[in-house]
mmCIF file of C-alpha atoms in Angstrom:
data_model
loop_
_atom_site.group_PDB
_atom_site.id
_atom_site.type_symbol
_atom_site.label_atom_id
_atom_site.label_comp_id
_atom_site.label_asym_id
_atom_site.label_seq_id
_atom_site.Cartn_x
_atom_site.Cartn_y
_atom_site.Cartn_z
ATOM 1 C CA MET A 1 -31.074 -94.489 -34.903
ATOM 2 C CA SER A 2 -34.148 -92.962 -33.155
ATOM 3 C CA ASP A 3 -35.311 -92.701 -29.800
ATOM 4 C CA ALA A 4 -38.954 -93.675 -29.738
ATOM 5 C CA ASP A 5 -39.542 -91.517 -26.547
ATOM 6 C CA GLY A 6 -38.635 -88.124 -28.303
ATOM 7 C CA GLY A 7 -37.189 -88.710 -31.998
ATOM 8 C CA LEU A 8 -34.221 -87.634 -31.322
ATOM 9 C CA GLU A 9 -31.268 -89.759 -33.132
ATOM 10 C CA GLN A 10 -29.287 -91.150 -30.971
ATOM 11 C CA ARG A 11 -25.010 -92.291 -31.090
ATOM 12 C CA ASP A 12 -23.034 -93.943 -28.783
ATOM 13 C CA VAL A 13 -20.338 -91.479 -29.356
ATOM 14 C CA VAL A 14 -20.306 -88.341 -31.951
ATOM 15 C CA ILE A 15 -16.924 -86.929 -32.554
ATOM 16 C CA ALA A 16 -16.338 -83.183 -33.508
ATOM 17 C CA GLY A 17 -14.379 -82.735 -37.016
ATOM 18 C CA GLY A 18 -12.975 -85.210 -39.433
ATOM 19 C CA GLY A 19 -9.371 -85.381 -40.131
ATOM 20 C CA PRO A 20 -7.168 -87.751 -39.340
ATOM 21 C CA VAL A 21 -7.684 -88.039 -35.895
ATOM 22 C CA GLY A 22 -11.370 -88.262 -36.053
ATOM 23 C CA LEU A 23 -11.280 -90.430 -38.256
ATOM 24 C CA ALA A 24 -8.374 -93.209 -36.939
ATOM 25 C CA LEU A 25 -10.807 -92.520 -33.721
ATOM 26 C CA ALA A 26 -14.422 -93.748 -35.681
ATOM 27 C CA LEU A 27 -13.028 -96.621 -36.996
ATOM 28 C CA GLY A 28 -11.268 -97.908 -33.538
ATOM 29 C CA LEU A 29 -14.740 -97.222 -32.014
ATOM 30 C CA ALA A 30 -16.611 -98.544 -34.688
ATOM 31 C CA ARG A 31 -14.517 -101.645 -34.442
ATOM 32 C CA ALA A 32 -15.561 -101.759 -30.207
ATOM 33 C CA GLY A 33 -18.718 -101.931 -31.805
ATOM 34 C CA LEU A 34 -20.037 -98.541 -30.943
ATOM 35 C CA ASP A 35 -21.955 -96.800 -33.168
ATOM 36 C CA VAL A 36 -20.066 -93.195 -33.964
ATOM 37 C CA LEU A 37 -21.273 -90.267 -35.886
ATOM 38 C CA VAL A 38 -18.543 -87.940 -37.124
ATOM 39 C CA LEU A 39 -19.925 -84.449 -37.666
ATOM 40 C CA GLU A 40 -17.026 -82.509 -40.202
ATOM 41 C CA LYS A 41 -17.941 -78.802 -41.122
ATOM 42 C CA ALA A 42 -16.172 -78.963 -44.727
ATOM 43 C CA ASP A 43 -18.000 -80.407 -47.510
ATOM 44 C CA GLY A 44 -15.900 -83.870 -48.169
ATOM 45 C CA PRO A 45 -12.245 -84.374 -47.419
ATOM 46 C CA CYS A 46 -9.238 -82.987 -47.308
ATOM 47 C CA ALA A 47 -7.329 -82.242 -50.355
ATOM 48 C CA HIS A 48 -4.083 -81.377 -49.489
ATOM 49 C CA SER A 49 -0.653 -83.037 -47.712
ATOM 50 C CA ARG A 50 -0.341 -81.186 -44.873
ATOM 51 C CA ALA A 51 1.119 -83.261 -42.315
ATOM 52 C CA PRO A 52 3.362 -86.154 -44.225
ATOM 53 C CA THR A 53 5.414 -88.070 -41.495
ATOM 54 C CA ILE A 54 4.176 -90.891 -39.655
ATOM 55 C CA TRP A 55 6.473 -92.465 -37.164
ATOM 56 C CA PRO A 56 6.982 -96.075 -35.983
ATOM 57 C CA ALA A 57 4.829 -95.623 -32.876
ATOM 58 C CA THR A 58 1.511 -94.259 -35.630
ATOM 59 C CA GLN A 59 1.878 -96.993 -38.338
ATOM 60 C CA GLN A 60 1.506 -99.066 -35.472
ATOM 61 C CA VAL A 61 -1.743 -97.374 -34.912
ATOM 62 C CA PHE A 62 -2.526 -98.158 -38.219
ATOM 63 C CA ALA A 63 -1.458 -101.734 -38.260
ATOM 64 C CA GLU A 64 -4.204 -102.150 -35.035
ATOM 65 C CA LEU A 65 -6.483 -100.738 -37.916
ATOM 66 C CA GLY A 66 -5.720 -102.917 -40.563
ATOM 67 C CA LEU A 67 -4.813 -100.225 -42.610
ATOM 68 C CA VAL A 68 -0.746 -100.151 -42.573
ATOM 69 C CA GLU A 69 -0.175 -102.119 -46.101
ATOM 70 C CA ARG A 70 -2.716 -99.570 -47.735
ATOM 71 C CA LEU A 71 -0.309 -96.542 -46.804
ATOM 72 C CA GLU A 72 2.679 -98.763 -46.879
ATOM 73 C CA GLU A 73 1.498 -98.640 -51.389
ATOM 74 C CA ARG A 74 0.662 -95.244 -51.336
ATOM 75 C CA GLY A 75 3.758 -93.814 -49.355
ATOM 76 C CA VAL A 76 7.891 -93.738 -49.234
ATOM 77 C CA THR A 77 9.360 -95.856 -46.785
ATOM 78 C CA LEU A 78 12.770 -95.341 -44.710
ATOM 79 C CA SER A 79 14.986 -97.173 -43.188
ATOM 80 C CA HIS A 80 17.423 -95.477 -42.788
ATOM 81 C CA PRO A 81 16.566 -91.424 -43.418
ATOM 82 C CA GLN A 82 19.301 -89.432 -44.175
ATOM 83 C CA ILE A 83 19.209 -85.601 -43.867
ATOM 84 C CA TRP A 84 21.206 -84.311 -46.560
ATOM 85 C CA ASP A 85 22.844 -80.562 -47.021
ATOM 86 C CA ALA A 86 22.174 -79.834 -50.499
ATOM 87 C CA ASP A 87 24.881 -76.949 -50.527
ATOM 88 C CA ARG A 88 27.584 -79.071 -49.593
ATOM 89 C CA GLY A 89 26.960 -82.405 -51.042
ATOM 90 C CA VAL A 90 27.584 -84.059 -47.576
ATOM 91 C CA SER A 91 24.848 -86.017 -45.062
ATOM 92 C CA LEU A 92 23.778 -83.691 -42.021
ATOM 93 C CA LEU A 93 23.085 -86.949 -39.764
ATOM 94 C CA SER A 94 21.444 -90.249 -41.030
ATOM 95 C CA LEU A 95 18.974 -91.671 -38.795
ATOM 96 C CA PRO A 96 19.079 -95.871 -38.598
ATOM 97 C CA MET A 97 15.850 -96.440 -37.587
ATOM 98 C CA ASP A 98 16.168 -99.871 -37.973
ATOM 99 C CA GLU A 99 18.337 -100.122 -35.170
ATOM 100 C CA LEU A 100 14.638 -100.216 -33.717
ATOM 101 C CA ALA A 101 13.363 -103.556 -35.218
ATOM 102 C CA ALA A 102 13.475 -105.274 -31.510
ATOM 103 C CA GLU A 103 11.398 -102.498 -30.181
ATOM 104 C CA THR A 104 8.497 -101.834 -32.501
ATOM 105 C CA SER A 105 7.076 -103.954 -35.692
ATOM 106 C CA PHE A 106 8.124 -100.785 -38.215
ATOM 107 C CA PRO A 107 11.399 -99.503 -37.700
ATOM 108 C CA ARG A 108 11.009 -96.937 -40.455
ATOM 109 C CA LEU A 109 10.186 -93.588 -41.204
ATOM 110 C CA LEU A 110 6.954 -93.874 -43.656
ATOM 111 C CA ILE A 111 6.409 -90.374 -45.487
ATOM 112 C CA LEU A 112 2.563 -90.228 -46.770
ATOM 113 C CA PRO A 113 0.376 -87.266 -48.004
ATOM 114 C CA GLN A 114 -2.135 -86.486 -44.948
ATOM 115 C CA SER A 115 -3.954 -86.508 -47.908
ATOM 116 C CA GLU A 116 -4.079 -89.871 -48.541
ATOM 117 C CA THR A 117 -4.303 -90.761 -45.357
ATOM 118 C CA VAL A 118 -7.662 -89.845 -44.920
ATOM 119 C CA ALA A 119 -8.462 -90.827 -48.436
ATOM 120 C CA ILE A 120 -7.723 -94.398 -47.092
ATOM 121 C CA LEU A 121 -9.683 -93.965 -43.254
ATOM 122 C CA HIS A 122 -12.595 -92.486 -45.685
ATOM 123 C CA GLU A 123 -12.162 -95.665 -47.997
ATOM 124 C CA GLU A 124 -12.092 -97.957 -44.601
ATOM 125 C CA ILE A 125 -15.141 -96.278 -42.820
ATOM 126 C CA ARG A 126 -17.720 -96.733 -46.224
ATOM 127 C CA ASN A 127 -16.831 -100.374 -45.360
ATOM 128 C CA THR A 128 -17.573 -100.199 -41.452
ATOM 129 C CA VAL A 129 -20.443 -101.090 -40.103
ATOM 130 C CA GLY A 130 -21.485 -98.273 -37.360
ATOM 131 C CA VAL A 131 -19.889 -95.370 -38.148
ATOM 132 C CA GLU A 132 -21.479 -92.780 -40.398
ATOM 133 C CA ILE A 133 -19.746 -89.598 -41.357
ATOM 134 C CA ARG A 134 -22.020 -86.327 -42.476
ATOM 135 C CA PHE A 135 -20.399 -83.375 -44.445
ATOM 136 C CA SER A 136 -21.425 -79.516 -44.185
ATOM 137 C CA CYS A 137 -21.986 -80.243 -40.574
ATOM 138 C CA LYS A 138 -20.757 -77.757 -38.268
ATOM 139 C CA VAL A 139 -20.942 -78.132 -34.580
ATOM 140 C CA SER A 140 -22.125 -74.812 -32.621
ATOM 141 C CA GLY A 141 -23.086 -76.161 -29.357
ATOM 142 C CA PHE A 142 -24.059 -78.558 -26.504
ATOM 143 C CA ILE A 143 -26.532 -80.031 -24.135
ATOM 144 C CA GLN A 144 -24.949 -81.717 -21.578
ATOM 145 C CA ASP A 145 -26.658 -83.873 -18.499
ATOM 146 C CA SER A 146 -25.874 -86.529 -16.297
ATOM 147 C CA PHE A 147 -26.564 -89.243 -18.747
ATOM 148 C CA GLY A 148 -25.370 -87.747 -22.216
ATOM 149 C CA VAL A 149 -24.900 -84.833 -24.739
ATOM 150 C CA ASP A 150 -27.210 -83.052 -26.828
ATOM 151 C CA VAL A 151 -24.850 -81.513 -29.814
ATOM 152 C CA ILE A 152 -26.518 -79.078 -31.709
ATOM 153 C CA CYS A 153 -24.994 -78.519 -34.940
ATOM 154 C CA ARG A 154 -26.142 -76.686 -38.628
ATOM 155 C CA ARG A 155 -26.294 -78.022 -41.623
ATOM 156 C CA PHE A 156 -27.349 -76.417 -45.007
ATOM 157 C CA GLY A 157 -28.686 -73.440 -42.592
ATOM 158 C CA LEU A 158 -30.627 -75.948 -40.626
ATOM 159 C CA GLU A 159 -29.900 -76.730 -36.831
ATOM 160 C CA GLU A 160 -29.829 -80.623 -36.508
ATOM 161 C CA ARG A 161 -29.809 -82.382 -33.115
ATOM 162 C CA VAL A 162 -27.503 -85.634 -32.155
ATOM 163 C CA ARG A 163 -28.021 -87.066 -28.658
ATOM 164 C CA ALA A 164 -24.660 -88.960 -27.515
ATOM 165 C CA LYS A 165 -23.226 -91.109 -24.585
ATOM 166 C CA TYR A 166 -19.746 -89.260 -25.398
ATOM 167 C CA VAL A 167 -19.112 -86.303 -27.189
ATOM 168 C CA ALA A 168 -14.793 -86.440 -28.586
ATOM 169 C CA GLY A 169 -13.802 -82.577 -30.023
ATOM 170 C CA CYS A 170 -11.176 -83.790 -32.845
ATOM 171 C CA ASP A 171 -11.952 -80.215 -34.541
ATOM 172 C CA GLY A 172 -8.087 -78.787 -34.579
ATOM 173 C CA GLU A 173 -7.178 -75.466 -33.566
ATOM 174 C CA GLU A 174 -10.354 -73.234 -33.531
ATOM 175 C CA SER A 175 -12.038 -76.367 -31.970
ATOM 176 C CA THR A 176 -15.408 -75.412 -30.922
ATOM 177 C CA VAL A 177 -15.996 -78.286 -28.269
ATOM 178 C CA ARG A 178 -12.381 -76.820 -26.366
ATOM 179 C CA ALA A 179 -14.646 -73.158 -26.378
ATOM 180 C CA HIS A 180 -17.525 -74.863 -25.281
ATOM 181 C CA LEU A 181 -15.392 -76.130 -22.596
ATOM 182 C CA GLY A 182 -13.765 -72.902 -21.418
ATOM 183 C CA GLY A 183 -10.256 -74.274 -23.027
ATOM 184 C CA LYS A 184 -8.000 -71.973 -23.514
ATOM 185 C CA LEU A 185 -4.590 -72.855 -25.836
ATOM 186 C CA GLU A 186 -1.954 -71.956 -23.543
ATOM 187 C CA GLY A 187 1.714 -71.491 -24.415
ATOM 188 C CA LYS A 188 4.121 -69.978 -26.923
ATOM 189 C CA THR A 189 3.829 -68.611 -30.236
ATOM 190 C CA TYR A 190 7.340 -68.859 -32.157
ATOM 191 C CA ALA A 191 8.650 -65.796 -34.244
ATOM 192 C CA THR A 192 9.617 -67.951 -36.933
ATOM 193 C CA ARG A 193 7.055 -68.667 -39.070
ATOM 194 C CA ALA A 194 6.934 -71.142 -42.405
ATOM 195 C CA ALA A 195 5.555 -70.895 -46.096
ATOM 196 C CA LEU A 196 4.800 -74.637 -47.465
ATOM 197 C CA ALA A 197 4.602 -75.622 -51.248
ATOM 198 C CA ASP A 198 4.375 -79.009 -52.544
ATOM 199 C CA ILE A 199 6.207 -78.855 -56.083
ATOM 200 C CA ARG A 200 6.009 -81.095 -58.835
ATOM 201 C CA VAL A 201 10.117 -81.868 -59.780
ATOM 202 C CA SER A 202 10.786 -84.908 -61.867
ATOM 203 C CA GLY A 203 13.531 -87.243 -61.930
ATOM 204 C CA GLY A 204 14.802 -86.726 -58.015
ATOM 205 C CA GLU A 205 13.644 -90.393 -57.094
ATOM 206 C CA ASP A 206 17.622 -90.919 -56.205
ATOM 207 C CA LEU A 207 17.888 -88.354 -54.351
ATOM 208 C CA ALA A 208 18.747 -88.094 -49.948
ATOM 209 C CA PHE A 209 15.865 -86.649 -48.528
ATOM 210 C CA PRO A 210 15.337 -84.745 -46.131
ATOM 211 C CA ARG A 211 17.433 -82.122 -47.970
ATOM 212 C CA ILE A 212 18.569 -78.738 -46.367
ATOM 213 C CA SER A 213 20.353 -75.658 -48.238
ATOM 214 C CA THR A 214 20.837 -72.034 -46.015
ATOM 215 C CA ASP A 215 21.701 -69.987 -49.015
ATOM 216 C CA PRO A 216 20.421 -67.282 -49.331
ATOM 217 C CA ARG A 217 17.437 -68.559 -46.967
ATOM 218 C CA PRO A 218 16.990 -72.029 -45.175
ATOM 219 C CA VAL A 219 14.474 -74.071 -47.368
ATOM 220 C CA ILE A 220 14.006 -78.154 -46.113
ATOM 221 C CA ALA A 221 12.713 -80.506 -48.688
ATOM 222 C CA LEU A 222 10.735 -83.923 -48.174
ATOM 223 C CA ARG A 223 9.939 -85.956 -50.960
ATOM 224 C CA LEU A 224 5.966 -87.227 -50.928
ATOM 225 C CA GLY A 225 6.135 -88.980 -53.705
ATOM 226 C CA ALA A 226 7.673 -90.259 -57.153
ATOM 227 C CA ASP A 227 7.795 -86.753 -58.573
ATOM 228 C CA ILE A 228 6.445 -84.423 -55.914
ATOM 229 C CA TRP A 229 8.215 -82.498 -53.059
ATOM 230 C CA ARG A 230 7.129 -80.343 -50.037
ATOM 231 C CA LEU A 231 9.634 -77.397 -49.387
ATOM 232 C CA ILE A 232 9.400 -75.841 -45.908
ATOM 233 C CA PHE A 233 10.551 -71.783 -45.790
ATOM 234 C CA PRO A 234 11.178 -70.830 -42.001
ATOM 235 C CA HIS A 235 10.921 -67.057 -42.134
ATOM 236 C CA SER A 236 10.326 -64.131 -39.466
ATOM 237 C CA ARG A 237 6.809 -62.383 -38.655
ATOM 238 C CA ARG A 238 8.441 -59.687 -39.856
ATOM 239 C CA GLN A 239 9.660 -60.881 -43.411
ATOM 240 C CA PRO A 240 6.743 -61.278 -46.088
ATOM 241 C CA ALA A 241 5.782 -64.786 -46.834
ATOM 242 C CA ASP A 242 6.062 -65.412 -50.764
ATOM 243 C CA PRO A 243 7.140 -68.826 -51.519
ATOM 244 C CA GLU A 244 5.721 -68.487 -55.496
ATOM 245 C CA ARG A 245 8.942 -66.041 -55.254
ATOM 246 C CA TRP A 246 11.112 -68.327 -53.203
ATOM 247 C CA ILE A 247 10.504 -71.546 -55.184
ATOM 248 C CA SER A 248 12.491 -71.587 -58.299
ATOM 249 C CA ASP A 249 15.735 -70.205 -56.881
ATOM 250 C CA ALA A 250 15.027 -73.237 -53.627
ATOM 251 C CA SER A 251 14.164 -76.185 -56.166
ATOM 252 C CA THR A 252 17.414 -75.240 -57.997
ATOM 253 C CA ARG A 253 19.960 -74.976 -55.328
ATOM 254 C CA LEU A 254 18.120 -78.843 -54.100
ATOM 255 C CA PHE A 255 17.641 -80.268 -56.989
ATOM 256 C CA GLY A 256 19.868 -78.481 -59.659
ATOM 257 C CA LYS A 257 16.355 -77.559 -61.498
ATOM 258 C CA VAL A 258 12.937 -75.405 -61.528
ATOM 259 C CA PRO A 259 9.917 -77.230 -60.445
ATOM 260 C CA GLU A 260 7.247 -77.872 -63.008
ATOM 261 C CA ALA A 261 4.167 -77.061 -61.163
ATOM 262 C CA LEU A 262 3.290 -75.945 -57.741
ATOM 263 C CA ILE A 263 0.630 -77.814 -56.330
ATOM 264 C CA TRP A 264 -0.542 -75.745 -53.387
ATOM 265 C CA SER A 265 1.219 -73.462 -50.888
ATOM 266 C CA ASP A 266 0.201 -72.275 -47.203
ATOM 267 C CA THR A 267 1.522 -70.136 -44.511
ATOM 268 C CA PHE A 268 1.210 -70.510 -40.938
ATOM 269 C CA SER A 269 2.584 -70.259 -37.205
ATOM 270 C CA LEU A 270 4.525 -72.158 -35.026
ATOM 271 C CA HIS A 271 3.151 -72.998 -31.382
ATOM 272 C CA ARG A 272 3.750 -75.017 -28.571
ATOM 273 C CA ARG A 273 0.602 -74.472 -27.045
ATOM 274 C CA ILE A 274 -1.748 -76.744 -25.067
ATOM 275 C CA SER A 275 -5.239 -76.688 -23.667
ATOM 276 C CA SER A 276 -6.123 -75.344 -20.152
ATOM 277 C CA HIS A 277 -9.450 -77.911 -20.078
ATOM 278 C CA TRP A 278 -9.373 -81.363 -21.926
ATOM 279 C CA VAL A 279 -12.904 -83.060 -20.496
ATOM 280 C CA LYS A 280 -15.732 -81.544 -18.717
ATOM 281 C CA GLY A 281 -17.955 -84.454 -17.873
ATOM 282 C CA ARG A 282 -18.796 -86.662 -21.285
ATOM 283 C CA ILE A 283 -16.865 -84.383 -23.661
ATOM 284 C CA VAL A 284 -13.224 -84.848 -24.546
ATOM 285 C CA LEU A 285 -10.677 -83.260 -26.533
ATOM 286 C CA ALA A 286 -8.094 -85.171 -28.942
ATOM 287 C CA GLY A 287 -5.551 -83.755 -31.832
ATOM 288 C CA ASP A 288 -4.545 -80.142 -32.397
ATOM 289 C CA ALA A 289 -7.853 -79.538 -30.450
ATOM 290 C CA ALA A 290 -6.131 -80.404 -27.371
ATOM 291 C CA HIS A 291 -2.837 -79.388 -27.753
ATOM 292 C CA LEU A 292 -0.049 -77.615 -30.283
ATOM 293 C CA ASN A 293 2.905 -78.260 -31.539
ATOM 294 C CA SER A 294 5.795 -77.223 -33.776
ATOM 295 C CA PRO A 295 5.988 -79.164 -37.237
ATOM 296 C CA VAL A 296 9.518 -79.661 -36.497
ATOM 297 C CA GLY A 297 10.110 -82.896 -36.223
ATOM 298 C CA GLY A 298 6.948 -83.958 -37.570
ATOM 299 C CA GLU A 299 4.910 -85.104 -34.748
ATOM 300 C CA GLY A 300 2.447 -83.232 -35.139
ATOM 301 C CA LEU A 301 0.292 -86.076 -37.069
ATOM 302 C CA ASP A 302 1.614 -88.750 -34.587
ATOM 303 C CA ALA A 303 0.552 -87.147 -31.034
ATOM 304 C CA GLY A 304 -2.539 -86.914 -32.698
ATOM 305 C CA MET A 305 -3.157 -89.902 -33.581
ATOM 306 C CA GLN A 306 -1.912 -91.449 -30.202
ATOM 307 C CA ASP A 307 -4.623 -89.649 -28.649
ATOM 308 C CA ALA A 308 -7.041 -91.298 -31.129
ATOM 309 C CA LYS A 309 -5.913 -94.518 -29.798
ATOM 310 C CA LEU A 310 -6.055 -94.023 -25.954
ATOM 311 C CA LEU A 311 -9.001 -92.343 -26.625
ATOM 312 C CA SER A 312 -11.129 -94.606 -28.087
ATOM 313 C CA ARG A 313 -10.213 -97.222 -25.059
ATOM 314 C CA ALA A 314 -11.267 -94.533 -22.580
ATOM 315 C CA LEU A 315 -14.448 -94.145 -24.877
ATOM 316 C CA GLU A 316 -15.064 -98.029 -24.433
ATOM 317 C CA ALA A 317 -14.314 -97.875 -21.235
ATOM 318 C CA ALA A 318 -16.416 -95.358 -20.244
ATOM 319 C CA VAL A 319 -19.318 -96.704 -22.592
ATOM 320 C CA ALA A 320 -19.001 -100.202 -20.985
ATOM 321 C CA VAL A 321 -19.503 -98.697 -17.189
ATOM 322 C CA ASP A 322 -21.777 -95.672 -17.669
ATOM 323 C CA HIS A 323 -19.146 -93.224 -16.349
ATOM 324 C CA PRO A 324 -16.810 -90.473 -17.990
ATOM 325 C CA GLN A 325 -14.121 -91.679 -14.896
ATOM 326 C CA PRO A 326 -12.025 -93.270 -18.057
ATOM 327 C CA LEU A 327 -11.570 -89.958 -20.268
ATOM 328 C CA VAL A 328 -10.069 -87.807 -17.267
ATOM 329 C CA ASN A 329 -7.373 -90.941 -16.506
ATOM 330 C CA TYR A 330 -6.645 -90.582 -20.648
ATOM 331 C CA VAL A 331 -6.185 -86.775 -20.356
ATOM 332 C CA ALA A 332 -4.043 -87.311 -17.408
ATOM 333 C CA ASN A 333 -1.974 -89.845 -19.595
ATOM 334 C CA ARG A 334 -1.626 -87.676 -22.698
ATOM 335 C CA ARG A 335 -0.939 -84.319 -20.735
ATOM 336 C CA ARG A 336 1.630 -85.910 -19.454
ATOM 337 C CA ALA A 337 3.593 -87.577 -22.410
ATOM 338 C CA MET A 338 3.172 -83.573 -24.281
ATOM 339 C CA GLU A 339 4.346 -81.400 -22.017
ATOM 340 C CA ARG A 340 6.877 -83.982 -20.863
ATOM 341 C CA GLY A 341 7.656 -85.601 -24.511
ATOM 342 C CA THR A 342 6.474 -84.664 -27.615
ATOM 343 C CA GLY A 343 5.839 -80.907 -26.718
ATOM 344 C CA ALA A 344 8.950 -80.745 -24.958
ATOM 345 C CA PHE A 345 10.933 -82.661 -27.475
ATOM 346 C CA THR A 346 10.471 -80.890 -30.629
ATOM 347 C CA ASP A 347 10.588 -76.759 -28.435
ATOM 348 C CA ILE A 348 14.077 -77.856 -27.964
ATOM 349 C CA ALA A 349 14.298 -79.010 -32.150
ATOM 350 C CA SER A 350 12.517 -75.334 -32.477
ATOM 351 C CA ARG A 351 14.430 -73.682 -30.965
ATOM 352 C CA SER A 352 17.743 -74.711 -31.903
ATOM 353 C CA LEU A 353 17.057 -74.955 -35.759
ATOM 354 C CA LEU A 354 14.889 -72.251 -36.130
ATOM 355 C CA PHE A 355 17.456 -69.445 -33.997
ATOM 356 C CA GLY A 356 18.726 -67.201 -35.821
ATOM 357 C CA GLY A 357 17.158 -67.165 -39.333
ATOM 358 C CA GLY A 358 18.412 -70.693 -39.608
ATOM 359 C CA ARG A 359 21.983 -69.624 -39.114
ATOM 360 C CA MET A 360 22.149 -73.071 -36.813
ATOM 361 C CA ILE A 361 21.221 -75.770 -38.716
ATOM 362 C CA ARG A 362 24.648 -77.058 -39.076
ATOM 363 C CA PRO A 363 26.365 -76.320 -36.219
ATOM 364 C CA THR A 364 22.731 -78.164 -34.555
ATOM 365 C CA PHE A 365 23.447 -81.373 -36.649
ATOM 366 C CA ALA A 366 27.058 -81.217 -35.791
ATOM 367 C CA ILE A 367 26.037 -81.524 -32.383
ATOM 368 C CA ALA A 368 23.507 -84.279 -32.939
ATOM 369 C CA ARG A 369 26.019 -86.522 -35.169
ATOM 370 C CA LEU A 370 28.408 -85.895 -31.572
ATOM 371 C CA LEU A 371 25.695 -87.865 -29.673
ATOM 372 C CA PHE A 372 24.305 -90.269 -32.183
ATOM 373 C CA ALA A 373 27.949 -91.609 -32.289
ATOM 374 C CA VAL A 374 27.178 -92.928 -28.767
ATOM 375 C CA PRO A 375 24.478 -95.423 -28.694
ATOM 376 C CA GLY A 376 23.249 -95.455 -25.656
ATOM 377 C CA TRP A 377 22.059 -91.483 -26.410
ATOM 378 C CA ARG A 378 21.261 -92.485 -30.352
ATOM 379 C CA ARG A 379 19.066 -95.291 -29.239
ATOM 380 C CA ARG A 380 17.140 -92.663 -26.514
ATOM 381 C CA ILE A 381 16.904 -89.996 -29.184
ATOM 382 C CA LEU A 382 15.431 -92.149 -31.685
ATOM 383 C CA ARG A 383 12.590 -93.701 -29.530
ATOM 384 C CA ARG A 384 12.080 -90.550 -28.918
ATOM 385 C CA LEU A 385 11.366 -89.425 -32.807
ATOM 386 C CA ALA A 386 9.634 -93.193 -33.000
ATOM 387 C CA LEU A 387 7.902 -92.279 -29.872
ATOM 388 C CA ILE A 388 8.457 -95.739 -28.515
ATOM 389 C CA ASP A 389 8.755 -94.080 -25.147
ATOM 390 C CA GLN A 390 4.873 -93.039 -25.228
ATOM 391 C CA LYS A 391 2.437 -95.265 -23.858
#
């Protein structure tokens, strides 16, 4: 809508970034009656699988948005995942998620490619009043005063401006919003990197997973669909990343056959970092713009979705009282959760499993089995994985 005085487009909230965190936040705010605009620099939705693991607390977020059944229809659910040693044909660790049935409505692990999650969110947003997604629109700056924020962006080579009561930066690791706040991602980058490859291998629907092989180099496999598997190759920074060269050998070790097709591949660094600044007046961060944690444990998307849930409530309150204090409260909550919860947990898991080029994988799982034999420790670890211990 336009301001009758200045002709500037007006919104309650502008969200920079149209990934799953930004979209979930936008949908939650629109459901609460706010007028929301999502600005996404890409020319369309994410087309790659990226983060596929969805733990119970995040399934609850999708349930509150009315979407969890659609995710179930397209994904793979596991109430008792088995981490399987493909080299020796034995289970390394069993995760009885169903033991959490008294604490969550979703005592299972849900596997769904991020592209599918984003597609479901887009479908729902198209049918929701009060929210718009604008593609090919790169945010370039902000002018903030006591009453709102002018968001400056470029679209098709032309400058556009939108006036918002509040702005949420969900624009990822290279966040423009974070840069405007003066925030820096403080922390560390691990010596180990990861190469990813999504492949098509038929006939593996009954195989236990995640599957792990360590000889001659470690590889982890996660089933994304009926015949689609994600391969994860940890490797040192000194070792050239060449997933196409590794795929055939890894697939033979994991599945007993070579892949039928390579669908997608990528390589990335592993971090444990958190922004030095999350909020400035009416501008606030969420997701990878605010924090990065190692994907070991598969909790990157989940941490961002918890941000979206709590930030939605904070922004609703901030609009209602016309004051940004609820954003400060949100930041204190989520920063503490990331430092003591997800960030700390994934750091321990990463250092344990990736130390020495994967040589500690089996000893680490042997220790985990001993801990899981003690009911109190088993419940504590399962709750941590499920993010039930974060509010």
